[in-house]
PDB file of C-alpha atoms in Angstrom:
ATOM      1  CA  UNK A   1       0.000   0.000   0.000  1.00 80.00           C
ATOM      2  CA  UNK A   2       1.258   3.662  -0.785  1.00 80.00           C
ATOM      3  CA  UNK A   3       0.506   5.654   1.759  1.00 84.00           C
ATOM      4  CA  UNK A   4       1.450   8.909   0.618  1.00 87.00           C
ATOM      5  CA  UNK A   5      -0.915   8.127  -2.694  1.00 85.00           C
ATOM      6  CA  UNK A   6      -3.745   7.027  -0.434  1.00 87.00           C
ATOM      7  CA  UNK A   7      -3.481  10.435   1.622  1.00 89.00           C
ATOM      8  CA  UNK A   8      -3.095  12.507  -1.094  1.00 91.00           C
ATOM      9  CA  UNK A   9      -6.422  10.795  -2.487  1.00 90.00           C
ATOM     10  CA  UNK A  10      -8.521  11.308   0.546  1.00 90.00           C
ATOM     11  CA  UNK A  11      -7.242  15.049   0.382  1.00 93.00           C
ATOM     12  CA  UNK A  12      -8.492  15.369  -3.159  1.00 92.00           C
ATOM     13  CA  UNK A  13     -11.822  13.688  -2.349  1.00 92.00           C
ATOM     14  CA  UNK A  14     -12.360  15.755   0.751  1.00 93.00           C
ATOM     15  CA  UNK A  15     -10.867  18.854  -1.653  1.00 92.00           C
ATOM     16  CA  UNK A  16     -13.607  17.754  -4.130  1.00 91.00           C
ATOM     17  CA  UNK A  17     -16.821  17.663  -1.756  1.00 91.00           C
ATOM     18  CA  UNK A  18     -16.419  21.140  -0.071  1.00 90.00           C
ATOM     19  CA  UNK A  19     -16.134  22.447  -3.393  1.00 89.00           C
ATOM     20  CA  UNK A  20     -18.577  20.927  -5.797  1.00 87.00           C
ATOM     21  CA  UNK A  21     -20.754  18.095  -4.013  1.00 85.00           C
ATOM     22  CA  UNK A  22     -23.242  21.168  -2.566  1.00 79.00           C
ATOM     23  CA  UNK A  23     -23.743  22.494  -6.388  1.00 81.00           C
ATOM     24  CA  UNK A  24     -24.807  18.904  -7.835  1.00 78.00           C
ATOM     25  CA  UNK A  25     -26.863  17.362  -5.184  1.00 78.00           C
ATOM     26  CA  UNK A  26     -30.853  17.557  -6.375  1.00 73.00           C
ATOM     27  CA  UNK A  27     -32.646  20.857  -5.502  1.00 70.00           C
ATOM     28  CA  UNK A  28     -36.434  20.933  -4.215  1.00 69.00           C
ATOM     29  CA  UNK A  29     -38.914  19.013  -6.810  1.00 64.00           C
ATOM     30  CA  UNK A  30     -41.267  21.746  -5.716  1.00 62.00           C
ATOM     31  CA  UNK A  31     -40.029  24.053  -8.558  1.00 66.00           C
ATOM     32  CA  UNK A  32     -42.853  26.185 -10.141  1.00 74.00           C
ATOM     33  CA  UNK A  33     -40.876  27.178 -13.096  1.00 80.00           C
ATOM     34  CA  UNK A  34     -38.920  24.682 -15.432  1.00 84.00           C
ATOM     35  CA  UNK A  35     -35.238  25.034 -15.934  1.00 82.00           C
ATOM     36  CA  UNK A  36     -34.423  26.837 -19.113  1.00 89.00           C
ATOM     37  CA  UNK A  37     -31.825  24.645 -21.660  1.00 92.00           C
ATOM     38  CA  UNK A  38     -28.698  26.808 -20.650  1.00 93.00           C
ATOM     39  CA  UNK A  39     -29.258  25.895 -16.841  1.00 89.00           C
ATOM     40  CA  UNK A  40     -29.634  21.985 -17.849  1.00 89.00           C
ATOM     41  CA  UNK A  41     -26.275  22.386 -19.810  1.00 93.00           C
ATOM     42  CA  UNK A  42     -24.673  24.453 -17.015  1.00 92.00           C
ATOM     43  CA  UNK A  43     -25.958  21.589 -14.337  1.00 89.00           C
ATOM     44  CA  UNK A  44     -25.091  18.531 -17.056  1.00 92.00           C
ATOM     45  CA  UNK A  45     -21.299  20.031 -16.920  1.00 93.00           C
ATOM     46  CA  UNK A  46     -21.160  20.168 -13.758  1.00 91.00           C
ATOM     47  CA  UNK A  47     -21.995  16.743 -13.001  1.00 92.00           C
ATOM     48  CA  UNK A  48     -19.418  15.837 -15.683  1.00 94.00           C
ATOM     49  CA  UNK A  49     -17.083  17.640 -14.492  1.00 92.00           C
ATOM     50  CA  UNK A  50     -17.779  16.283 -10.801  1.00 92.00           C
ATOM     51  CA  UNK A  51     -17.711  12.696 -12.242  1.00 94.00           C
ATOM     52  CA  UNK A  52     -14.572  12.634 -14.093  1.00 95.00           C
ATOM     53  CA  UNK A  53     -12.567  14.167 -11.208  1.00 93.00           C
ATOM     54  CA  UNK A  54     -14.321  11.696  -8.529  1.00 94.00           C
ATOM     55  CA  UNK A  55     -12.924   8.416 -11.425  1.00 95.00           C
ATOM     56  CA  UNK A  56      -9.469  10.029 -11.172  1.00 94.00           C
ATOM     57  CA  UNK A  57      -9.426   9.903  -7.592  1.00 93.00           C
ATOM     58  CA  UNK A  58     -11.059   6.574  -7.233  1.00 93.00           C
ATOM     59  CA  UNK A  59      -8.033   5.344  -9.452  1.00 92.00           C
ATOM     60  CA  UNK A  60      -5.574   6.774  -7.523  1.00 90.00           C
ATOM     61  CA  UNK A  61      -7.248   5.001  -4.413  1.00 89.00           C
ATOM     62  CA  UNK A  62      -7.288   1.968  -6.158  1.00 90.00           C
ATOM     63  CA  UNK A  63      -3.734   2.312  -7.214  1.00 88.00           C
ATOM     64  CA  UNK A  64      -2.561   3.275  -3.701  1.00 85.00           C
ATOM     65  CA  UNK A  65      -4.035   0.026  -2.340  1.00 84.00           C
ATOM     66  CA  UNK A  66      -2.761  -2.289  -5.047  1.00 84.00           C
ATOM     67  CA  UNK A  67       1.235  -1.120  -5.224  1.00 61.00           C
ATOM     68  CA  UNK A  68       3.418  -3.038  -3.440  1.00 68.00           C
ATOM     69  CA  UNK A  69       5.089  -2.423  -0.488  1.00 61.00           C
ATOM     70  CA  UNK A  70       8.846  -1.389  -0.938  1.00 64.00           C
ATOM     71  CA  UNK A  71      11.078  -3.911   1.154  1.00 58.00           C
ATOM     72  CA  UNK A  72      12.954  -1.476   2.933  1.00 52.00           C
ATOM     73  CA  UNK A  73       9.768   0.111   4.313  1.00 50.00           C
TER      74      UNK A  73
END
C-alpha cells in the first residue's frame, strides 16, 4: 500500500466535496418554473465535471491500495 498516494487521495476527495458536491446534489422538486436549456447544460457540466474528477481519484485510491510495499519500508 502507498501511503502517501492514499493520503493525497482522501485530500483530493475531501478537496472535491467542499467544493462541488453542494452544487450537484438535487434541488427541491417543488419548482414552479422549469429550468431553461442553458441551466440543464450548465448543471449537465457540472456533473461531468464532478464525475470525471471523482474516477481520477477513485483510481488513484485503487492504485494506492494495489502497489506493493517497498522492502525497505
Amino acid at each position: 500500500m502507498d501511503g502517501n498516494r492514499l493520503r493525497e487521495a482522501f485530500q483530493r476527495i475531501e478537496s472535491l466535496d467542499e467544493r462541488l458536491t453542494y452544487r450537484i446534489r438535487p434541488r427541491s422538486m417543488v419548482s414552479i418554473v422549469s429550468p431553461t436549456a442553458d441551466q440543464v447544460d450548465d448543471r449537465l457540466r457540472e456533473l461531468a465535471g464532478y464525475t470525471i474528477e471523482l474516477k481520477e481519484i477513485m483510481r488513484d485510491f485503487m492504485l494506492a491500495f494495489a502497489k506493493p510495499r517497498k522492502q525497505d519500508e
